[in-house]
Amino acid sequence: MTIIDLQVVSTSGETRNVRVSHSEEPPWTLLVVDPQGRDYRGRGQDLYEALRQVREEMEADSLMLCCNGARKNAHPSPSMSAAGADFVYLMPAYRLLTLRDIFPLLGPAPPGSVVSVREQSNYYRAKLMSRKYLIQWCNPVSWVKVLEAALKGPRNWQPEISQDGVLTWHC
């Protein structure tokens, strides 16, 4: 077990220290011990999922754990999850991810930068949707296909318009 000291922040803005311990291999478990006598436990397919369980319990008591994994833009990649997710990406707003965006899951974070589990999930879903459309329009192959279809279509292919007005090409 690894032991870390972190802060929690209450909805009133008060902070205090807590002790966090977690497993280093499956089964992935996380334990937060509050000096005021309450323990919060989580278990998941990786540390990130265990942390989410702990955070949900803490939110019921109006507390938020101040760590990188509780930041609005934090999320592990699939390969990080497979390795236990002890690191997360802090997704930048307007650029693609790089290695400099990887941070320890349980690294300390400022109290003002952490959000609820629900806020974090909503942000991640919105981010995925915006990237889907951004990547589609930034991809040069997409533009070539659009221009090719608009101008004359691929060589040796015949245009066909479907009943709902969609232009397709066939050999």
PDB file of C-alpha atoms in Angstrom:
ATOM      1  CA  MET A   1       0.000   0.000   0.000  1.00  0.00           C
ATOM      2  CA  THR A   2       1.152   3.512  -0.827  1.00  0.00           C
ATOM      3  CA  ILE A   3       0.281   6.301   1.620  1.00  0.00           C
ATOM      4  CA  ILE A   4      -0.139   9.958   0.602  1.00  0.00           C
ATOM      5  CA  ASP A   5      -1.235  13.059   2.525  1.00  0.00           C
ATOM      6  CA  LEU A   6      -3.694  15.266   0.618  1.00  0.00           C
ATOM      7  CA  GLN A   7      -6.189  17.997   1.380  1.00  0.00           C
ATOM      8  CA  VAL A   8      -9.965  17.981   1.240  1.00  0.00           C
ATOM      9  CA  VAL A   9     -12.087  21.084   0.795  1.00  0.00           C
ATOM     10  CA  SER A  10     -15.614  21.471   2.135  1.00  0.00           C
ATOM     11  CA  THR A  11     -18.400  23.325   0.358  1.00  0.00           C
ATOM     12  CA  SER A  12     -17.855  26.159   2.851  1.00  0.00           C
ATOM     13  CA  GLY A  13     -14.230  26.469   1.645  1.00  0.00           C
ATOM     14  CA  GLU A  14     -12.504  24.989   4.703  1.00  0.00           C
ATOM     15  CA  THR A  15      -9.546  22.714   3.995  1.00  0.00           C
ATOM     16  CA  ARG A  16      -7.969  19.994   6.104  1.00  0.00           C
ATOM     17  CA  ASN A  17      -5.488  17.189   5.594  1.00  0.00           C
ATOM     18  CA  VAL A  18      -6.436  13.550   5.067  1.00  0.00           C
ATOM     19  CA  ARG A  19      -4.421  10.383   4.633  1.00  0.00           C
ATOM     20  CA  VAL A  20      -4.886   8.440   1.389  1.00  0.00           C
ATOM     21  CA  SER A  21      -3.684   4.892   0.884  1.00  0.00           C
ATOM     22  CA  HIS A  22      -4.044   2.797  -2.256  1.00  0.00           C
ATOM     23  CA  SER A  23      -3.067  -0.585  -3.615  1.00  0.00           C
ATOM     24  CA  GLU A  24      -0.247  -0.866  -6.122  1.00  0.00           C
ATOM     25  CA  GLU A  25      -1.749  -3.781  -8.047  1.00  0.00           C
ATOM     26  CA  PRO A  26      -5.172  -5.375  -8.577  1.00  0.00           C
ATOM     27  CA  PRO A  27      -7.572  -5.458  -6.872  1.00  0.00           C
ATOM     28  CA  TRP A  28      -7.437  -1.649  -7.074  1.00  0.00           C
ATOM     29  CA  THR A  29      -8.524  -0.138  -3.768  1.00  0.00           C
ATOM     30  CA  LEU A  30      -8.373   3.335  -2.292  1.00  0.00           C
ATOM     31  CA  LEU A  31      -8.891   4.422   1.307  1.00  0.00           C
ATOM     32  CA  VAL A  32      -9.202   8.018   2.540  1.00  0.00           C
ATOM     33  CA  VAL A  33      -8.980   8.483   6.302  1.00  0.00           C
ATOM     34  CA  ASP A  34     -10.386  11.765   7.575  1.00  0.00           C
ATOM     35  CA  PRO A  35      -8.953  12.830  10.966  1.00  0.00           C
ATOM     36  CA  GLN A  36     -12.516  13.619  12.044  1.00  0.00           C
ATOM     37  CA  GLY A  37     -13.184   9.884  12.160  1.00  0.00           C
ATOM     38  CA  ARG A  38     -14.731   9.053   8.788  1.00  0.00           C
ATOM     39  CA  ASP A  39     -13.219   6.556   6.316  1.00  0.00           C
ATOM     40  CA  TYR A  40     -14.024   6.527   2.606  1.00  0.00           C
ATOM     41  CA  ARG A  41     -13.340   3.387   0.565  1.00  0.00           C
ATOM     42  CA  GLY A  42     -13.399   2.674  -3.142  1.00  0.00           C
ATOM     43  CA  ARG A  43     -12.679  -0.310  -5.336  1.00  0.00           C
ATOM     44  CA  GLY A  44     -12.602  -0.454  -9.126  1.00  0.00           C
ATOM     45  CA  GLN A  45     -11.104  -1.836 -12.290  1.00  0.00           C
ATOM     46  CA  ASP A  46      -8.368   0.804 -11.875  1.00  0.00           C
ATOM     47  CA  LEU A  47      -7.400   3.494  -9.365  1.00  0.00           C
ATOM     48  CA  TYR A  48      -9.369   6.135 -11.253  1.00  0.00           C
ATOM     49  CA  GLU A  49     -12.617   4.181 -10.803  1.00  0.00           C
ATOM     50  CA  ALA A  50     -11.806   3.568  -7.130  1.00  0.00           C
ATOM     51  CA  LEU A  51     -11.141   7.300  -6.721  1.00  0.00           C
ATOM     52  CA  ARG A  52     -14.501   8.149  -8.337  1.00  0.00           C
ATOM     53  CA  GLN A  53     -16.271   5.909  -5.808  1.00  0.00           C
ATOM     54  CA  VAL A  54     -14.455   7.586  -2.922  1.00  0.00           C
ATOM     55  CA  ARG A  55     -15.236  11.040  -4.308  1.00  0.00           C
ATOM     56  CA  GLU A  56     -18.944  10.211  -4.609  1.00  0.00           C
ATOM     57  CA  GLU A  57     -18.978   9.140  -0.940  1.00  0.00           C
ATOM     58  CA  MET A  58     -17.121  12.294   0.071  1.00  0.00           C
ATOM     59  CA  GLU A  59     -19.483  14.514  -1.926  1.00  0.00           C
ATOM     60  CA  ALA A  60     -22.368  13.132   0.136  1.00  0.00           C
ATOM     61  CA  ASP A  61     -20.550  14.645   3.147  1.00  0.00           C
ATOM     62  CA  SER A  62     -19.915  17.940   1.245  1.00  0.00           C
ATOM     63  CA  LEU A  63     -16.188  17.241   0.805  1.00  0.00           C
ATOM     64  CA  MET A  64     -13.944  17.149  -2.273  1.00  0.00           C
ATOM     65  CA  LEU A  65     -10.522  15.526  -2.413  1.00  0.00           C
ATOM     66  CA  CYS A  66      -7.861  17.906  -3.761  1.00  0.00           C
ATOM     67  CA  CYS A  67      -5.979  15.722  -6.231  1.00  0.00           C
ATOM     68  CA  ASN A  68      -5.325  15.718  -9.968  1.00  0.00           C
ATOM     69  CA  GLY A  69      -7.882  12.958 -10.514  1.00  0.00           C
ATOM     70  CA  ALA A  70     -10.620  15.289  -9.230  1.00  0.00           C
ATOM     71  CA  ARG A  71      -9.856  18.119 -11.648  1.00  0.00           C
ATOM     72  CA  LYS A  72     -12.474  18.985 -14.235  1.00  0.00           C
ATOM     73  CA  ASN A  73     -10.286  18.015 -17.200  1.00  0.00           C
ATOM     74  CA  ALA A  74      -8.749  14.808 -15.753  1.00  0.00           C
ATOM     75  CA  HIS A  75      -9.262  11.442 -17.422  1.00  0.00           C
ATOM     76  CA  PRO A  76      -7.072   8.368 -17.991  1.00  0.00           C
ATOM     77  CA  SER A  77      -6.460   6.959 -21.444  1.00  0.00           C
ATOM     78  CA  PRO A  78      -7.468   3.334 -22.124  1.00  0.00           C
ATOM     79  CA  SER A  79      -3.828   2.240 -21.889  1.00  0.00           C
ATOM     80  CA  MET A  80      -3.450   4.072 -18.563  1.00  0.00           C
ATOM     81  CA  SER A  81      -6.590   2.309 -17.284  1.00  0.00           C
ATOM     82  CA  ALA A  82      -5.192  -1.061 -18.294  1.00  0.00           C
ATOM     83  CA  ALA A  83      -2.058  -0.288 -16.278  1.00  0.00           C
ATOM     84  CA  GLY A  84      -4.035   0.741 -13.188  1.00  0.00           C
ATOM     85  CA  ALA A  85      -4.598   4.440 -14.027  1.00  0.00           C
ATOM     86  CA  ASP A  86      -2.216   5.906 -11.487  1.00  0.00           C
ATOM     87  CA  PHE A  87      -1.682   8.692 -14.064  1.00  0.00           C
ATOM     88  CA  VAL A  88      -4.265  10.839 -15.849  1.00  0.00           C
ATOM     89  CA  TYR A  89      -4.320  13.270 -18.715  1.00  0.00           C
ATOM     90  CA  LEU A  90      -5.251  16.837 -17.816  1.00  0.00           C
ATOM     91  CA  MET A  91      -6.900  17.579 -21.149  1.00  0.00           C
ATOM     92  CA  PRO A  92      -6.039  21.023 -22.543  1.00  0.00           C
ATOM     93  CA  ALA A  93      -8.915  23.104 -23.869  1.00  0.00           C
ATOM     94  CA  TYR A  94      -7.710  23.872 -27.407  1.00  0.00           C
ATOM     95  CA  ARG A  95      -5.001  21.456 -28.447  1.00  0.00           C
ATOM     96  CA  LEU A  96      -4.386  17.739 -28.746  1.00  0.00           C
ATOM     97  CA  LEU A  97      -2.891  15.762 -25.847  1.00  0.00           C
ATOM     98  CA  THR A  98       0.867  15.402 -25.436  1.00  0.00           C
ATOM     99  CA  LEU A  99       3.130  13.720 -22.899  1.00  0.00           C
ATOM    100  CA  ARG A 100       3.371  16.959 -20.925  1.00  0.00           C
ATOM    101  CA  ASP A 101      -0.335  16.610 -20.094  1.00  0.00           C
ATOM    102  CA  ILE A 102       0.204  13.454 -17.988  1.00  0.00           C
ATOM    103  CA  PHE A 103       0.023  13.902 -14.208  1.00  0.00           C
ATOM    104  CA  PRO A 104      -0.095  11.569 -11.182  1.00  0.00           C
ATOM    105  CA  LEU A 105      -3.703  10.669 -10.344  1.00  0.00           C
ATOM    106  CA  LEU A 106      -3.204  11.352  -6.642  1.00  0.00           C
ATOM    107  CA  GLY A 107      -0.907  14.343  -7.051  1.00  0.00           C
ATOM    108  CA  PRO A 108      -2.000  17.418  -5.073  1.00  0.00           C
ATOM    109  CA  ALA A 109      -4.296  19.953  -6.741  1.00  0.00           C
ATOM    110  CA  PRO A 110      -5.366  23.421  -5.595  1.00  0.00           C
ATOM    111  CA  PRO A 111      -8.741  23.418  -3.804  1.00  0.00           C
ATOM    112  CA  GLY A 112     -10.285  25.712  -6.430  1.00  0.00           C
ATOM    113  CA  SER A 113      -9.471  23.347  -9.302  1.00  0.00           C
ATOM    114  CA  VAL A 114     -11.443  20.269  -8.188  1.00  0.00           C
ATOM    115  CA  VAL A 115     -15.031  19.529  -9.193  1.00  0.00           C
ATOM    116  CA  SER A 116     -17.725  16.962  -8.500  1.00  0.00           C
ATOM    117  CA  VAL A 117     -17.791  13.579 -10.222  1.00  0.00           C
ATOM    118  CA  ARG A 118     -20.853  14.662 -12.202  1.00  0.00           C
ATOM    119  CA  GLU A 119     -19.214  17.890 -13.437  1.00  0.00           C
ATOM    120  CA  GLN A 120     -16.132  15.942 -14.471  1.00  0.00           C
ATOM    121  CA  SER A 121     -18.196  13.360 -16.396  1.00  0.00           C
ATOM    122  CA  ASN A 122     -20.204  16.062 -18.168  1.00  0.00           C
ATOM    123  CA  TYR A 123     -17.012  17.895 -19.146  1.00  0.00           C
ATOM    124  CA  TYR A 124     -15.457  14.712 -20.537  1.00  0.00           C
ATOM    125  CA  ARG A 125     -18.561  13.885 -22.615  1.00  0.00           C
ATOM    126  CA  ALA A 126     -18.696  17.425 -23.997  1.00  0.00           C
ATOM    127  CA  LYS A 127     -14.975  17.329 -24.750  1.00  0.00           C
ATOM    128  CA  LEU A 128     -15.318  14.057 -26.670  1.00  0.00           C
ATOM    129  CA  MET A 129     -18.154  15.435 -28.767  1.00  0.00           C
ATOM    130  CA  SER A 130     -16.307  18.667 -29.580  1.00  0.00           C
ATOM    131  CA  ARG A 131     -13.151  16.772 -30.525  1.00  0.00           C
ATOM    132  CA  LYS A 132     -15.105  14.400 -32.741  1.00  0.00           C
ATOM    133  CA  TYR A 133     -16.281  17.293 -34.893  1.00  0.00           C
ATOM    134  CA  LEU A 134     -13.007  19.195 -34.663  1.00  0.00           C
ATOM    135  CA  ILE A 135     -10.969  16.195 -35.809  1.00  0.00           C
ATOM    136  CA  GLN A 136     -13.445  15.506 -38.600  1.00  0.00           C
ATOM    137  CA  TRP A 137     -13.010  19.040 -39.999  1.00  0.00           C
ATOM    138  CA  CYS A 138      -9.271  19.296 -39.298  1.00  0.00           C
ATOM    139  CA  ASN A 139      -8.536  16.023 -41.060  1.00  0.00           C
ATOM    140  CA  PRO A 140      -7.230  16.875 -44.571  1.00  0.00           C
ATOM    141  CA  VAL A 141      -8.563  13.570 -45.925  1.00  0.00           C
ATOM    142  CA  SER A 142     -12.105  14.675 -45.012  1.00  0.00           C
ATOM    143  CA  TRP A 143     -11.679  17.883 -46.985  1.00  0.00           C
ATOM    144  CA  VAL A 144     -10.272  16.046 -50.010  1.00  0.00           C
ATOM    145  CA  LYS A 145     -13.274  13.730 -49.968  1.00  0.00           C
ATOM    146  CA  VAL A 146     -15.714  16.629 -49.685  1.00  0.00           C
ATOM    147  CA  LEU A 147     -14.049  18.579 -52.506  1.00  0.00           C
ATOM    148  CA  GLU A 148     -13.726  15.485 -54.700  1.00  0.00           C
ATOM    149  CA  ALA A 149     -17.413  14.675 -54.335  1.00  0.00           C
ATOM    150  CA  ALA A 150     -18.435  18.291 -54.886  1.00  0.00           C
ATOM    151  CA  LEU A 151     -16.361  18.817 -58.024  1.00  0.00           C
ATOM    152  CA  LYS A 152     -16.533  15.623 -60.051  1.00  0.00           C
ATOM    153  CA  GLY A 153     -16.290  12.559 -57.880  1.00  0.00           C
ATOM    154  CA  PRO A 154     -13.504   9.991 -57.870  1.00  0.00           C
ATOM    155  CA  ARG A 155     -12.136   8.878 -61.246  1.00  0.00           C
ATOM    156  CA  ASN A 156     -14.040   6.064 -62.987  1.00  0.00           C
ATOM    157  CA  TRP A 157     -16.820   6.184 -60.425  1.00  0.00           C
ATOM    158  CA  GLN A 158     -20.445   6.942 -61.228  1.00  0.00           C
ATOM    159  CA  PRO A 159     -22.570   9.266 -59.087  1.00  0.00           C
ATOM    160  CA  GLU A 160     -25.845   8.038 -57.642  1.00  0.00           C
ATOM    161  CA  ILE A 161     -28.372  10.059 -55.675  1.00  0.00           C
ATOM    162  CA  SER A 162     -30.371   8.070 -53.119  1.00  0.00           C
ATOM    163  CA  GLN A 163     -34.061   8.621 -52.369  1.00  0.00           C
ATOM    164  CA  ASP A 164     -33.200  10.917 -49.446  1.00  0.00           C
ATOM    165  CA  GLY A 165     -30.897  13.059 -51.631  1.00  0.00           C
ATOM    166  CA  VAL A 166     -27.506  11.716 -50.525  1.00  0.00           C
ATOM    167  CA  LEU A 167     -24.837  11.677 -53.232  1.00  0.00           C
ATOM    168  CA  THR A 168     -22.756   8.471 -53.318  1.00  0.00           C
ATOM    169  CA  TRP A 169     -20.247   7.082 -55.805  1.00  0.00           C
ATOM    170  CA  HIS A 170     -20.008   3.559 -57.245  1.00  0.00           C
ATOM    171  CA  CYS A 171     -17.480   1.821 -59.494  1.00  0.00           C
TER     172      CYS A 171
END
